[in-house]
CSV table of C-alpha atoms and ligand atoms in Angstrom, one decimal:
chain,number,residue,atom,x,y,z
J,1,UNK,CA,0.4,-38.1,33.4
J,2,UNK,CA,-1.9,-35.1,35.1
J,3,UNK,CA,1.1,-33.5,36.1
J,4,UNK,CA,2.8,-33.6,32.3
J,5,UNK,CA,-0.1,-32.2,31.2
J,6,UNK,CA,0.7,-28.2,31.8
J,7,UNK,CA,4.2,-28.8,30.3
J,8,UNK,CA,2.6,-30.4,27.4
J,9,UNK,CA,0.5,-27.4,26.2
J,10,UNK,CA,3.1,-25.3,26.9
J,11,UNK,CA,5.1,-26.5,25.0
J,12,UNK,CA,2.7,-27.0,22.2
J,13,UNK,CA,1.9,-23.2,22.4
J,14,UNK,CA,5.2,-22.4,22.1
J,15,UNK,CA,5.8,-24.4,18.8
J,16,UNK,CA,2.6,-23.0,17.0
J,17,UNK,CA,4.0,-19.4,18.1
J,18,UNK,CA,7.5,-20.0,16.3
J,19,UNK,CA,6.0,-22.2,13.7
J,20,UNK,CA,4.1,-18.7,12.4
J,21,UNK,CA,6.7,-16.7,12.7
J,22,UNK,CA,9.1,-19.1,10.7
J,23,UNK,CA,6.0,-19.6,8.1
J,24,UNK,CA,5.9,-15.7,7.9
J,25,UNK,CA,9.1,-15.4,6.7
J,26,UNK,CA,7.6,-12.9,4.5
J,27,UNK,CA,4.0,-13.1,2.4
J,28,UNK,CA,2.4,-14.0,5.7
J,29,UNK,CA,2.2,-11.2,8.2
J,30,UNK,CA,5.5,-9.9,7.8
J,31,UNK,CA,5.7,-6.8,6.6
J,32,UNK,CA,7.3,-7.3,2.6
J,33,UNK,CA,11.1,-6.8,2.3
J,34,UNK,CA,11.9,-2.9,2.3
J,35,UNK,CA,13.7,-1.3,-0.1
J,36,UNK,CA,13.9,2.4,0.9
J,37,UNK,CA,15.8,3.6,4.2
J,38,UNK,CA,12.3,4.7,5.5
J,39,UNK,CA,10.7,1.3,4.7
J,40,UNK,CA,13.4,-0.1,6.6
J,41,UNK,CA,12.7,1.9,9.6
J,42,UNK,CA,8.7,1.1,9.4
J,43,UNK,CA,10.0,-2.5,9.3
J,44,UNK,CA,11.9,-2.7,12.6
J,45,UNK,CA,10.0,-1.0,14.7
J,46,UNK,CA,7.2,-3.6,13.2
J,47,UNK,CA,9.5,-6.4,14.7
J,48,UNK,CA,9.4,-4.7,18.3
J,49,UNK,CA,6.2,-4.0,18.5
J,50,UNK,CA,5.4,-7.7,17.3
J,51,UNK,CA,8.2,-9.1,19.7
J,52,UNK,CA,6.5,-7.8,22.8
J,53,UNK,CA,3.2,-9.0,21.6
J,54,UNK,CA,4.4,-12.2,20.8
J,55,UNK,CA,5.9,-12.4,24.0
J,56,UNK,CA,2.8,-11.2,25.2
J,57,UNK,CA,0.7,-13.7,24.1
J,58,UNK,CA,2.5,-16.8,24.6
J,59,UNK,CA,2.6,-15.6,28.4
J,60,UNK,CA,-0.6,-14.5,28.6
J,61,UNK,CA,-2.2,-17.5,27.3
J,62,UNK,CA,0.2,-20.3,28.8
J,63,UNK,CA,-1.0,-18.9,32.1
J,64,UNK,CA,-4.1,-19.4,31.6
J,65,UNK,CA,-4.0,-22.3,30.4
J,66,UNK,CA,-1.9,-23.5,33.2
J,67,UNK,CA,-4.4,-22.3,35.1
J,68,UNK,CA,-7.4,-23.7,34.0
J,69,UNK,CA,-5.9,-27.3,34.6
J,70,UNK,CA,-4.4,-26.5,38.1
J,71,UNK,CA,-7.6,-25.1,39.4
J,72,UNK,CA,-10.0,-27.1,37.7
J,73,UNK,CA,-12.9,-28.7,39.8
J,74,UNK,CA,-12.0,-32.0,40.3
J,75,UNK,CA,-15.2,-33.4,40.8
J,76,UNK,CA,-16.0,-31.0,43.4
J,77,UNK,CA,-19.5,-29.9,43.6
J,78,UNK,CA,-20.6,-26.5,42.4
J,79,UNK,CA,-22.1,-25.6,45.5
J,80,UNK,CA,-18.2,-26.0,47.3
J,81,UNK,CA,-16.2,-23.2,47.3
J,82,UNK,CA,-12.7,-23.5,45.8
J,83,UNK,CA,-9.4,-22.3,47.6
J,84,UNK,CA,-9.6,-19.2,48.6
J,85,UNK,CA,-6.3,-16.8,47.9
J,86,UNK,CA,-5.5,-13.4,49.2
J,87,UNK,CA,-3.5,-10.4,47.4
J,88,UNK,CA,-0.3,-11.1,46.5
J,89,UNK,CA,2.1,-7.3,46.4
J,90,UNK,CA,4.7,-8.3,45.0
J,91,UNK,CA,3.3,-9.9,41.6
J,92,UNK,CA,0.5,-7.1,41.2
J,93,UNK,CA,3.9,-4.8,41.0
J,94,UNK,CA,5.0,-6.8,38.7
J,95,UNK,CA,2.1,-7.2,36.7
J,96,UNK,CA,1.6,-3.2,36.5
J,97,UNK,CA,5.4,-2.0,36.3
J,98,UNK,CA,6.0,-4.6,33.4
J,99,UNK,CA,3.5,-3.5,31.2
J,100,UNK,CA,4.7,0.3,31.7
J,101,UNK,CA,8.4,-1.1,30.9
J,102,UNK,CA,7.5,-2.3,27.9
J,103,UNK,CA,5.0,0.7,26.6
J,104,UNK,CA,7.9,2.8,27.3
J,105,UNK,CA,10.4,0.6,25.2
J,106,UNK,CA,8.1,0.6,22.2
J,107,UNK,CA,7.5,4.4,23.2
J,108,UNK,CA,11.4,5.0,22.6
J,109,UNK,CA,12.1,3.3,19.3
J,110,UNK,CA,9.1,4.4,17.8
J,111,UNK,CA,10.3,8.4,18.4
J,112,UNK,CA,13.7,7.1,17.6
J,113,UNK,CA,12.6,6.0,14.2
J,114,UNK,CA,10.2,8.7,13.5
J,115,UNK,CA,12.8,11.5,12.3
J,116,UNK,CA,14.2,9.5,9.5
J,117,UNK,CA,10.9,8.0,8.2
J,118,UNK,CA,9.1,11.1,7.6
J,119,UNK,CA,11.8,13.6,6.6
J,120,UNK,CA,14.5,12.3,3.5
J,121,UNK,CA,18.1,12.4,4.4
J,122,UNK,CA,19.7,15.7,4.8
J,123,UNK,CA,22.7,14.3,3.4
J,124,UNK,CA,20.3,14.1,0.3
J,125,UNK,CA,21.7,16.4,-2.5
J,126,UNK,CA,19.5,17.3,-5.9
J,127,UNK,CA,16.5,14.8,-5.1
J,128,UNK,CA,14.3,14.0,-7.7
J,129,UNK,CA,11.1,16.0,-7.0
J,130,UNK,CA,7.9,14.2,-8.8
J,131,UNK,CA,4.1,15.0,-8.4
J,132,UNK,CA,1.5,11.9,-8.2
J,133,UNK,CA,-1.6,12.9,-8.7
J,134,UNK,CA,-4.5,10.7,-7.5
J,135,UNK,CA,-7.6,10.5,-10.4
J,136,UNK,CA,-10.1,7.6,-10.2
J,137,UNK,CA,-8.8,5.2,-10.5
J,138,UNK,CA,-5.1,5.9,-12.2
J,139,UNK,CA,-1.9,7.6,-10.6
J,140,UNK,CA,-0.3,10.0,-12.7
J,141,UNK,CA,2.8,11.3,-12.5
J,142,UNK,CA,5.2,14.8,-13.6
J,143,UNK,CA,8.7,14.6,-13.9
J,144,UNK,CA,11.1,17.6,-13.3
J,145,UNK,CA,11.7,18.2,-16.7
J,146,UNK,CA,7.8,18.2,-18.1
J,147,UNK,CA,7.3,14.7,-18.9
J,148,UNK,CA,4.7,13.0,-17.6
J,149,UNK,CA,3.1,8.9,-16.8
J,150,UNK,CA,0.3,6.9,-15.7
J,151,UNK,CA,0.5,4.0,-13.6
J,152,UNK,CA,4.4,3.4,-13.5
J,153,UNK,CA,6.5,5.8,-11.9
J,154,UNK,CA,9.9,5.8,-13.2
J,155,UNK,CA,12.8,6.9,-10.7
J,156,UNK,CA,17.0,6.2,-10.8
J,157,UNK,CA,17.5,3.5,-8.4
J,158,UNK,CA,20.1,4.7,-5.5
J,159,UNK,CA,18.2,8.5,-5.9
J,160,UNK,CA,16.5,9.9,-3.1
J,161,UNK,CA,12.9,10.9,-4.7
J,162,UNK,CA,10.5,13.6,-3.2
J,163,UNK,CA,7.2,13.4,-4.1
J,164,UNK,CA,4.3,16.0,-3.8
J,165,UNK,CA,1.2,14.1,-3.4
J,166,UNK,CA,-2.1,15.5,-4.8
J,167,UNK,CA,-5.3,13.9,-5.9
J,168,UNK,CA,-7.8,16.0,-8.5
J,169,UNK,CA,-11.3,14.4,-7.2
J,170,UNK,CA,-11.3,12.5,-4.2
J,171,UNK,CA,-9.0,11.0,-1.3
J,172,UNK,CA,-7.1,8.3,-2.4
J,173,UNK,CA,-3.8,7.2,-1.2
J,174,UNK,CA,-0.2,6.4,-2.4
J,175,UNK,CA,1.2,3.3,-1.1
J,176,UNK,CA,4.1,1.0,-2.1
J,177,UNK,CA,5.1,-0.8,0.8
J,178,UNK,CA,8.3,-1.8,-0.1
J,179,UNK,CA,9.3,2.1,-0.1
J,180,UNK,CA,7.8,3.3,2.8
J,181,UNK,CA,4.3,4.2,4.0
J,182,UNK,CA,0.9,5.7,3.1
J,183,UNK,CA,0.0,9.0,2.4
J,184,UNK,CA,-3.1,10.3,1.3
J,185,UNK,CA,-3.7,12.5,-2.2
J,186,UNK,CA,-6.1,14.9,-1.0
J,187,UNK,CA,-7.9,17.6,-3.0
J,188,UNK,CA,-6.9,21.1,-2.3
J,189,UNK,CA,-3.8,19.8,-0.1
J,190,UNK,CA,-0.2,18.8,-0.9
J,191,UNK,CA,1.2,16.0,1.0
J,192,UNK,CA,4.9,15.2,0.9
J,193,UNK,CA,6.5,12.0,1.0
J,194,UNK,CA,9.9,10.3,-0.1
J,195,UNK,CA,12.2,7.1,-1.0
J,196,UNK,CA,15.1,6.1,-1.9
J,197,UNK,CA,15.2,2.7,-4.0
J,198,UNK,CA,18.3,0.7,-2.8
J,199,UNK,CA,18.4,-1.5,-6.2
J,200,UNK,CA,16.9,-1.7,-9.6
J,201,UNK,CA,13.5,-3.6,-9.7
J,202,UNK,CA,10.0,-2.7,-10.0
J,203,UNK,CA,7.6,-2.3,-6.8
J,204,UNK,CA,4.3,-2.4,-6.8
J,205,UNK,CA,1.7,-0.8,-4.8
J,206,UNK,CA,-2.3,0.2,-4.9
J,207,UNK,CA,-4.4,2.9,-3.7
J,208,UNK,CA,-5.1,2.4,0.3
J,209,UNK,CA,-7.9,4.5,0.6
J,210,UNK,CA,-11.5,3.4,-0.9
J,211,UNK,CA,-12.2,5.9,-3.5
J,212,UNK,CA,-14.6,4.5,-5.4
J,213,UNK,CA,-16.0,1.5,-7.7
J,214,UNK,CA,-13.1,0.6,-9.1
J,215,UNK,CA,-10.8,1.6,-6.0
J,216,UNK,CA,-9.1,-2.5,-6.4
J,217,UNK,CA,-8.2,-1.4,-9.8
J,218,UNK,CA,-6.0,1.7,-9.1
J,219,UNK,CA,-2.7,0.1,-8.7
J,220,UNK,CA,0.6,1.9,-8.5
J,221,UNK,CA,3.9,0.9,-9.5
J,222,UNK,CA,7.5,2.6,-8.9
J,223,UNK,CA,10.4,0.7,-11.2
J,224,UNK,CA,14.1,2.2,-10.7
J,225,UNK,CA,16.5,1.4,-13.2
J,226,UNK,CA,19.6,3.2,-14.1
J,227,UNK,CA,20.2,7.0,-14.5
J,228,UNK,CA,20.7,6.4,-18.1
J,229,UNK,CA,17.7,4.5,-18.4
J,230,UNK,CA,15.6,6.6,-16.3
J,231,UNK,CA,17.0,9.8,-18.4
J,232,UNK,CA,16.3,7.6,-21.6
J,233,UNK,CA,12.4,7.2,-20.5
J,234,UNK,CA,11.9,10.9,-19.7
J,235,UNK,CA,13.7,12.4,-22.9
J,236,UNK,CA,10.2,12.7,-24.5
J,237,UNK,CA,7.1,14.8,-22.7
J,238,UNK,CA,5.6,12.3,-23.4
J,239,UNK,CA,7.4,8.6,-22.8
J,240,UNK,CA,6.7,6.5,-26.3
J,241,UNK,CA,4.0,4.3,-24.5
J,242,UNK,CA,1.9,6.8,-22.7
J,243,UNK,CA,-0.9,5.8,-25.3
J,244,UNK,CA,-0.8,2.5,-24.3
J,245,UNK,CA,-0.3,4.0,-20.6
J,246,UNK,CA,-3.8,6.1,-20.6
J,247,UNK,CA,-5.4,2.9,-22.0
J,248,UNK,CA,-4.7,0.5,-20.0
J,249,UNK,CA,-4.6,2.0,-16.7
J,250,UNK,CA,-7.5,5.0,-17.2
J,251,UNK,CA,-9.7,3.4,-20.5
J,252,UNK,CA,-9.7,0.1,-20.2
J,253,UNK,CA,-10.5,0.5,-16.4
J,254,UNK,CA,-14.3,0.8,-17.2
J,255,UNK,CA,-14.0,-0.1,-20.9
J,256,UNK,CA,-12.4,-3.7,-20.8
J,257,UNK,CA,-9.2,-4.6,-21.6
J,258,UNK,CA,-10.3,-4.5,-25.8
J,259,UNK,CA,-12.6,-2.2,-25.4
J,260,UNK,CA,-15.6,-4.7,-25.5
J,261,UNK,CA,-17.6,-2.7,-22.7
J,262,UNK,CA,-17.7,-3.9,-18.9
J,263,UNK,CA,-18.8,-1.5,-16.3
J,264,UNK,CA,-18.4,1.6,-19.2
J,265,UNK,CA,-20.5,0.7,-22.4
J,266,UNK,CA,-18.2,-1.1,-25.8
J,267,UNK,CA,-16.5,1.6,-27.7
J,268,UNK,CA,-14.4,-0.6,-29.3
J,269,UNK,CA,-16.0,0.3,-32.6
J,270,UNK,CA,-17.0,3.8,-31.8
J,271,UNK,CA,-15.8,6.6,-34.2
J,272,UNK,CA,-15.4,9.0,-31.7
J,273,UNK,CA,-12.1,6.9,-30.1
J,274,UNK,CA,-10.4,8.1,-33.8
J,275,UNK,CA,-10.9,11.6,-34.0
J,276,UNK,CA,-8.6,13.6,-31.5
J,277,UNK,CA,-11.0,16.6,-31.1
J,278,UNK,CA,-14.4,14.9,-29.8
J,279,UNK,CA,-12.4,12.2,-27.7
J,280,UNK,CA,-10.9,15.5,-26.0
J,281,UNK,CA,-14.0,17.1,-25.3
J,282,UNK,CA,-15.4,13.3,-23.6
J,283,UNK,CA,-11.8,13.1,-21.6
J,284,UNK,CA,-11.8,16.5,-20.6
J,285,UNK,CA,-15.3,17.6,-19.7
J,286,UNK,CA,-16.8,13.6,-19.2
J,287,UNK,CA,-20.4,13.0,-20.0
J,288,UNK,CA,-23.6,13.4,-18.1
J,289,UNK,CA,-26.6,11.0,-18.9
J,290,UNK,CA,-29.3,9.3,-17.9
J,291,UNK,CA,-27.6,6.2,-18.9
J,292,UNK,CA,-24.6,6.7,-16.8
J,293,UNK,CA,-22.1,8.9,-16.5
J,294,UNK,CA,-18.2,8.8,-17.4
J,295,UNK,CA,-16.0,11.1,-15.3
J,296,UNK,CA,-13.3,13.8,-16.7
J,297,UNK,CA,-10.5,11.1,-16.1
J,298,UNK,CA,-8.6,13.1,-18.7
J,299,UNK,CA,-9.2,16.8,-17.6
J,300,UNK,CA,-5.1,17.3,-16.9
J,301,UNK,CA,-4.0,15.6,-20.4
J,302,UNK,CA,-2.5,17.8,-22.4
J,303,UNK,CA,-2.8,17.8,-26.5
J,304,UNK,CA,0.4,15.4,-26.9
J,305,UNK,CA,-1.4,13.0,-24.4
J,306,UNK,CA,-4.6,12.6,-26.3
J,307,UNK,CA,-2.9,12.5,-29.7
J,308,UNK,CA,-1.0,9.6,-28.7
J,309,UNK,CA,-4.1,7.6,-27.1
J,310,UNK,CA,-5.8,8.2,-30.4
J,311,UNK,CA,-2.7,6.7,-32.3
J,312,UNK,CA,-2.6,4.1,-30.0
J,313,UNK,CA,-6.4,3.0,-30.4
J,314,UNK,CA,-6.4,3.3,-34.0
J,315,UNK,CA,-3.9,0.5,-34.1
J,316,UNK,CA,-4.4,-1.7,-31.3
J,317,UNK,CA,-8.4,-1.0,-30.0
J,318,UNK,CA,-10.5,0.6,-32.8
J,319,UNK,CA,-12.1,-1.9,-34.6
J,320,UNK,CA,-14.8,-0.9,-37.3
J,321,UNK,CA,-18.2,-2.2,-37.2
J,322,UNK,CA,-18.7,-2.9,-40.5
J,323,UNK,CA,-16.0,-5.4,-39.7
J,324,UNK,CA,-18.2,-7.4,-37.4
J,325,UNK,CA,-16.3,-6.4,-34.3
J,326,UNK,CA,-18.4,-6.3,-31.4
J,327,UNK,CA,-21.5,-4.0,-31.4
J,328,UNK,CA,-22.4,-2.0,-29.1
J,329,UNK,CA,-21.5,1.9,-29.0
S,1,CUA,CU1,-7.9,5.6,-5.4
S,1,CUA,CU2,-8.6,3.9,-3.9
């Protein structure tokens, strides 16, 4: 039985190390399924790196447990010393030369991946160049052609997309996993990144880089759809929804989803959301006061942007007081 013992845990070890892996699949710490050459690349040398550790591990630990029952006391007396063993050459080469194998392995696909994750395929021709520009807490983004969106970014799937990464207050950071990896929007710097979608869908991301109170809330998205599509949703400077966009992903941030107040006060029946001139001064300039203050969120919408919130909260938010809508103001 004693002797089954060492087999027994190894084996057990062993199962709980595949068992994860199988369980991970993805959703557990797999990195999610990529959809962009550069994701792809992010993705495998993931699996080396976690192949070596995993091997790693299991080793490591199996050892040692091993060990543990081999030399355990066996009812010897503190006071007695154990067997005593001398250096042994051969496995401390091993033990060091291993270890350099392995860092060099990682060393070599790591630099071999590089090149292609940072820099979009020269075979690229034409790629769609878009600006994201990092406000607290929305993403907003500038197609070639003028047009402009919050929250969604809307690329042809199959195109390679370059994006110039910028941020108008503080550092917050562009991630969708799926499509490759972070990069920071940082004031008074450019960053670069790309993608290239493989098939229609929508991905989603979020800021990676706490940028303030309502950092959670700043969620990105990316869908790719056809070129027709995509050249159907750009047509207009500004796409049909972008009221509803500056609502609910800049307003109703702070505001609540109606407009009943939450961490910003209720301005659900609040004049000033119907009249395009005063809600520009607010968005553009934001407001100072002892009783809090609201930031310029709005201080790169342009007349077209503002116009179409207004319509937009007229019909869906703006609800009179003398209607016995929620108070508050
Ligand atoms: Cu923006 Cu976190």
């Amino acid at each position: 039985m004693r002797r089954k013992l060492p087999s027994f845990v190894l084996v057990l070890l062993v199962a709980l190390a595949t068992a994860g892996v199988a369980a991970a699949g993805n959703g557990g710490f797999a990195p999610i399924a990529p959809h962009s050459p550069n994701a792809s690349r992010i993705t495998d040398a993931y699996w080396v790196v976690f192949g070596f550790a995993a091997f790693v591990a299991v080793l490591v630990e199996s050892i040692l447990v091993a060990f543990i029952i081999k030399y355990r006391s066996r009812g010897r007396s503190r006071a007695v010393e154990g067997a005593q063993v001398h250096g042994h050459t051969r496995l401390e080469l091993i033990w060091t030369v291993f270890p350099v194998l392995i860092l060099a392995v990682i060393a070599a696909v790591v630099f071999y991946e590089l090149p292609a994750i940072d820099r979009e395929p020269s075979a690229a021709t034409n790629p769609i160049h878009i600006t994201v520009e990092g406000h607290q807490y929305y993403w907003q983004f500038d197609y070639p052609n003028g047009a402009r969106s919050i929250g969604t970014l809307h690329v042809p799937a199959g195109a390679v997309v370059d994006l110039k990464v910028v941020s108008s207050d503080v550092i917050h950071s562009w991630w969708i996993a799926a499509l490759g990896g972070k990069i920071q929007a940082i004031p008074g710097r450019t960053n670069h990144t790309w993608f290239q979608a493989n098939q229609a869908g929508v991905y989603h991301g979020q800021c990676a880089e706490l940028c303030g109170v309502f950092h959670a809330s700043m969620l990105a998205g990316v869908q790719a759809q056809s070129l027709q599509a995509y050249h159907a949703y750009i047509s207009k400077t500004a796409p049909a929804t972008i009221g509803q966009q500056e609502w609910s992903g800049v307003c109703a941030t702070c505001h609540g989803n109606l407009g009943q107040g939450g961490y910003g006060p209720a301005i659900s029946n609040n004049t000033i959301i119907t009249q395009p001139a005063a809600l520009a001064g607010i968005l553009r300039e934001g407001v100072t006061g002892t009783a809090g203050a609201m930031p310029p969120v709005g201080n790169t919408w342009t007349d077209g942007q503002i116009a179409a919130l207004v319509r937009y909260l007229k019909k869906n938010i703006y609800k009179p007081a003398s209607l016995g809508a929620t108070s508050g103001g």
